[in-house]
Short mmCIF file of C-alpha atoms in Angstrom, two decimals:
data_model
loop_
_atom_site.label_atom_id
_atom_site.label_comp_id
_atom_site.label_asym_id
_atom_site.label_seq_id
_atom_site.Cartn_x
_atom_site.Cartn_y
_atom_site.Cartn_z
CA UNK A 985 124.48 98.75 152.89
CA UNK A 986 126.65 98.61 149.66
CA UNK A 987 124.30 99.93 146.38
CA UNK A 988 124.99 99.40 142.77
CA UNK A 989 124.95 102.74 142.47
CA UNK A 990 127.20 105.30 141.84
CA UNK A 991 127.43 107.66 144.86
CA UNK A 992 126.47 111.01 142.97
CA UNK A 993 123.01 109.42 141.76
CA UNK A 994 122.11 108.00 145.40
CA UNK A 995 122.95 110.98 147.10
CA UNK A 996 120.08 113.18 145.54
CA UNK A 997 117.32 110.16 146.33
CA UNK A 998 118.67 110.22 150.20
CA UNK A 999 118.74 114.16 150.39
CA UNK A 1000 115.59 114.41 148.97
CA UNK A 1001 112.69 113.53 151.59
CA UNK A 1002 110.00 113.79 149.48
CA UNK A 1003 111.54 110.62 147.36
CA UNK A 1004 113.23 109.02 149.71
CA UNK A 1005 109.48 108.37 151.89
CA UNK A 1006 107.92 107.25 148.71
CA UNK A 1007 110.66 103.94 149.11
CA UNK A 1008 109.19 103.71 152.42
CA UNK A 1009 107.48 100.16 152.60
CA UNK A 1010 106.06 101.01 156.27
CA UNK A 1011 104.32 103.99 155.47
CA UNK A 1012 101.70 105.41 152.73
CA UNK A 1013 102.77 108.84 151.87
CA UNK A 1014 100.18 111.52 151.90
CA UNK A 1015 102.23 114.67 151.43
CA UNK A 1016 105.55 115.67 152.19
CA UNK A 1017 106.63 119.26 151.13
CA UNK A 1018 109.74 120.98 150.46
CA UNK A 1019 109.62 124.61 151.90
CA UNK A 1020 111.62 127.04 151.15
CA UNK A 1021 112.19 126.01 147.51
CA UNK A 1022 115.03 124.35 145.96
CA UNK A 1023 118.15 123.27 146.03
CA UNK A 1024 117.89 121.00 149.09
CA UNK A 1025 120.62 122.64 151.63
CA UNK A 1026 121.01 123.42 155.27
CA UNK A 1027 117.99 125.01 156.53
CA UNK A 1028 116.02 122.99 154.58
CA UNK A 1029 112.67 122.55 156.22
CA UNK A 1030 110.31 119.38 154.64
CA UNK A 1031 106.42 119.11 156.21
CA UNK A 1032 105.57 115.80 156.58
CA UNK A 1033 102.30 113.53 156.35
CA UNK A 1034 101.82 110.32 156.47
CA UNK A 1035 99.44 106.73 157.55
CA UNK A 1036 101.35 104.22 159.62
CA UNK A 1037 99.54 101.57 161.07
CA UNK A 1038 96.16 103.61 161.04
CA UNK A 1039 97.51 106.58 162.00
CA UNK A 1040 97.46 109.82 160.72
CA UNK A 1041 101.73 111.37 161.35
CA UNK A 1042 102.40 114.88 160.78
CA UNK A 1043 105.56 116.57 161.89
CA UNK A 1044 108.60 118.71 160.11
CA UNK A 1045 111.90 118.33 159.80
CA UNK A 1046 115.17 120.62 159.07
CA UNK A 1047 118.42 120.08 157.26
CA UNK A 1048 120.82 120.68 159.66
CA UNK A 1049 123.76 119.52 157.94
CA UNK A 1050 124.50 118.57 154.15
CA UNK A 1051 127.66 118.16 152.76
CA UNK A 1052 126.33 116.39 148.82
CA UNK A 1053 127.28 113.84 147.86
CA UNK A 1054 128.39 112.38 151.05
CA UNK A 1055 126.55 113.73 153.96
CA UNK A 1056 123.06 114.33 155.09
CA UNK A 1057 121.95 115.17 158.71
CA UNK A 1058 117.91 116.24 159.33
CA UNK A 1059 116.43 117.18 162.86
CA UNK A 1060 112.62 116.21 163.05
CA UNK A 1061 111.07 119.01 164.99
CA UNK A 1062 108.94 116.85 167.36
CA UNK A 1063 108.59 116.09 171.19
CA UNK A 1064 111.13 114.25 171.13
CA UNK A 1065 113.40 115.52 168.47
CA UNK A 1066 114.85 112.58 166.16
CA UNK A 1067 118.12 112.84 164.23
CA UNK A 1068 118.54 110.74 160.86
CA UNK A 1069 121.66 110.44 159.91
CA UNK A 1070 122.93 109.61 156.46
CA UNK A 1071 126.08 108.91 154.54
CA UNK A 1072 126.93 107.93 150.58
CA UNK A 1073 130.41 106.82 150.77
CA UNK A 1074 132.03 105.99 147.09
CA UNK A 1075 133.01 102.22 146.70
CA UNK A 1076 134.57 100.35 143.94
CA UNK A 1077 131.11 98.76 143.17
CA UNK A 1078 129.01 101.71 143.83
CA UNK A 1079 128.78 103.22 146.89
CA UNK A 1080 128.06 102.25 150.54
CA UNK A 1081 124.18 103.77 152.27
CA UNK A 1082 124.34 103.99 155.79
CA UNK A 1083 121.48 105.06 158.16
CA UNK A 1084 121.74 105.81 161.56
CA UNK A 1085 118.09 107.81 163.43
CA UNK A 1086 118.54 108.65 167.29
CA UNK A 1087 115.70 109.86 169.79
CA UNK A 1088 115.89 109.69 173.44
CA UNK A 1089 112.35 107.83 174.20
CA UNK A 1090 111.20 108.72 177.87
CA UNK A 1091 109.33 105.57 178.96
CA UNK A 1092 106.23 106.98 179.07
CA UNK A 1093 106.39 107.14 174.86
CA UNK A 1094 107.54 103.59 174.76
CA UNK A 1095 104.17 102.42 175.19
CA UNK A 1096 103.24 104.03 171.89
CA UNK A 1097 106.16 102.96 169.77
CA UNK A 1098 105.62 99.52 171.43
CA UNK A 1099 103.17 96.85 169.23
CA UNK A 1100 104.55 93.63 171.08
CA UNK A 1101 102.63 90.75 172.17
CA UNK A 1102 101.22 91.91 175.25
CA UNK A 1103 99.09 95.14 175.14
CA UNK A 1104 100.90 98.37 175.73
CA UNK A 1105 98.62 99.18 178.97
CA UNK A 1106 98.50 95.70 180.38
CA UNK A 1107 102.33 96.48 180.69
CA UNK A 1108 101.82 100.28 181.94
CA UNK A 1109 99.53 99.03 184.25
CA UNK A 1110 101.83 96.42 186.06
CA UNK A 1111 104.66 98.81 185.85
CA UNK A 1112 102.54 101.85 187.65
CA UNK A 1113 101.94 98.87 190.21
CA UNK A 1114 105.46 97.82 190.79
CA UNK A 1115 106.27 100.98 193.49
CA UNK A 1116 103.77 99.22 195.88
CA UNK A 1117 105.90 96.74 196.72
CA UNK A 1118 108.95 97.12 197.76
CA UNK A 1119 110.41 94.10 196.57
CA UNK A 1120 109.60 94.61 192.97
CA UNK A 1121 110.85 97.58 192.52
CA UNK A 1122 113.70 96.78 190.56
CA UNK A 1123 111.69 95.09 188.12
CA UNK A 1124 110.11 98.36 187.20
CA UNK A 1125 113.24 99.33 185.20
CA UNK A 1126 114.41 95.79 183.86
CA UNK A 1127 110.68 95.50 182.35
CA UNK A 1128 111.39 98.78 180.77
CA UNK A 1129 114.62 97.92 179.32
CA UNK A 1130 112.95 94.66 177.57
CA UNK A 1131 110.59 97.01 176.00
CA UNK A 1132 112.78 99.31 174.63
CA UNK A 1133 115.30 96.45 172.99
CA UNK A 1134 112.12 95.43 171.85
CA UNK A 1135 110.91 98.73 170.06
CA UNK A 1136 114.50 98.87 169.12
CA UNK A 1137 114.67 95.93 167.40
CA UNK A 1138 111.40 96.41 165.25
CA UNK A 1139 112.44 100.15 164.41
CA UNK A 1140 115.81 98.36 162.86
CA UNK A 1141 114.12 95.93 161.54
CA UNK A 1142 111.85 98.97 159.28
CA UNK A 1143 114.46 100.49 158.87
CA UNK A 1144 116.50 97.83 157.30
CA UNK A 1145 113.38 97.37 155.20
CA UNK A 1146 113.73 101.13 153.87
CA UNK A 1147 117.00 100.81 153.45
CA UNK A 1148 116.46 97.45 150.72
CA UNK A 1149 114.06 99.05 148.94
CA UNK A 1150 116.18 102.58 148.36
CA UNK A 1151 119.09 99.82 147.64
CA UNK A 1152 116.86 98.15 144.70
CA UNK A 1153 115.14 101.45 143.76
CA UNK A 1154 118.73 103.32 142.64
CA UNK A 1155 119.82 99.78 141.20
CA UNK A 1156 116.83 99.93 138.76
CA UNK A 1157 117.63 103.64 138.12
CA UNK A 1158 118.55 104.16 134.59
CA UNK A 1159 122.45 104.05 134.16
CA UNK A 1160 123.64 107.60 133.33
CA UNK A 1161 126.42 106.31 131.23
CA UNK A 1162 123.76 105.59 128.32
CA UNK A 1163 121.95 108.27 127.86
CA UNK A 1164 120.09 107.81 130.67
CA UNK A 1165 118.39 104.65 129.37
CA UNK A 1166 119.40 101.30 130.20
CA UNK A 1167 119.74 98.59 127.21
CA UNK A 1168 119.21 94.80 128.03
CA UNK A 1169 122.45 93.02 127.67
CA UNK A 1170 122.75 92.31 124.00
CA UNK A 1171 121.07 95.30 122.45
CA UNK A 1172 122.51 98.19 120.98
CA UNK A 1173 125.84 95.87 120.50
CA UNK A 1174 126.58 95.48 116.24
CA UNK A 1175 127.63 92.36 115.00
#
């Protein structure tokens, strides 16, 4: 995603967790901590809390790689870990945000991460079925590949979300070059 932005003032809003989950659309923010102190750095460890659809999520997450003002790589320090990758690449225009998160979702999770149409145990409960009959079998892991494109495709659809709002959040950022406070086109210009 290309930003407005130069590269040096995006980096610090993408490092910083406790920030960057504020942009967060998806989620209401109810704390997320820094421990350890500052600067943010490898080791980092951030405790996070937060509502998503109801629900209360708590978990941490480490710094396990951060090389400013490109590079930022955390580890969430759950069951299973998560890896959010992030680089700020300099552009002509700005710079250029990209956002990559892994996990490796065993299918028993995928009924949690799934809110599709049909209800998450209507579809456990055909799938637990399926080994009776011979048959059907196959259908066992075809049905669980449709879910997980599925959960895919909403997670990268949220996350595309984020990514927007950090994109118009460091674009309305006060321009450095002026002081740090940006004049409406017009102002500040003699005549």
């Amino acid at each position: 995603m290309d930003i407005r932005a130069d590269a040096a003032e995006v980096f610090p809003l993408v490092s910083d967790l406790r920030r960057k989950a504020r942009l967060n659309p998806g989620i209401e923010v109810i704390r997320i901590e820094l421990l350890g102190g500052e600067p943010v750095r490898e080791g980092s460890v951030f405790r996070h809390r937060f509502a998503k659809g109801g629900r209360i999520i708590e978990y941490r997450s480490r710094c396990v790689w951060c090389v400013p003002p490109r590079l930022f790589e955390t580890r969430g320090e759950t069951d299973p870990p998560f890896e959010v990758h992030v680089t700020v690449e300099p552009t002509p225009a700005g710079c250029r945000l990209t956002q990559r998160e892994t996990v490796a979702i065993p299918p028993e999770l995928l009924d949690v991460l799934d809110t599709g149409p049909a209800p998450a145990r209507t579809f456990r409960d055909i799938v637990r079925l399926l080994p009776l009959f011979p048959s059907a079998r196959h259908l066992g892991s075809e049905l669980w590949a449709l879910q997980r494109e599925r959960v895919a495709r909403r997670l990268s659809g949220e996350l595309e979300t984020w990514l927007d709002a950090i994109r118009a959040h460091a674009e309305a950022a006060p321009s450095r070059g002026l002081g740090g406070v940006r004049q409406p086109l017009g102002q500040g210009e003699s005549g």
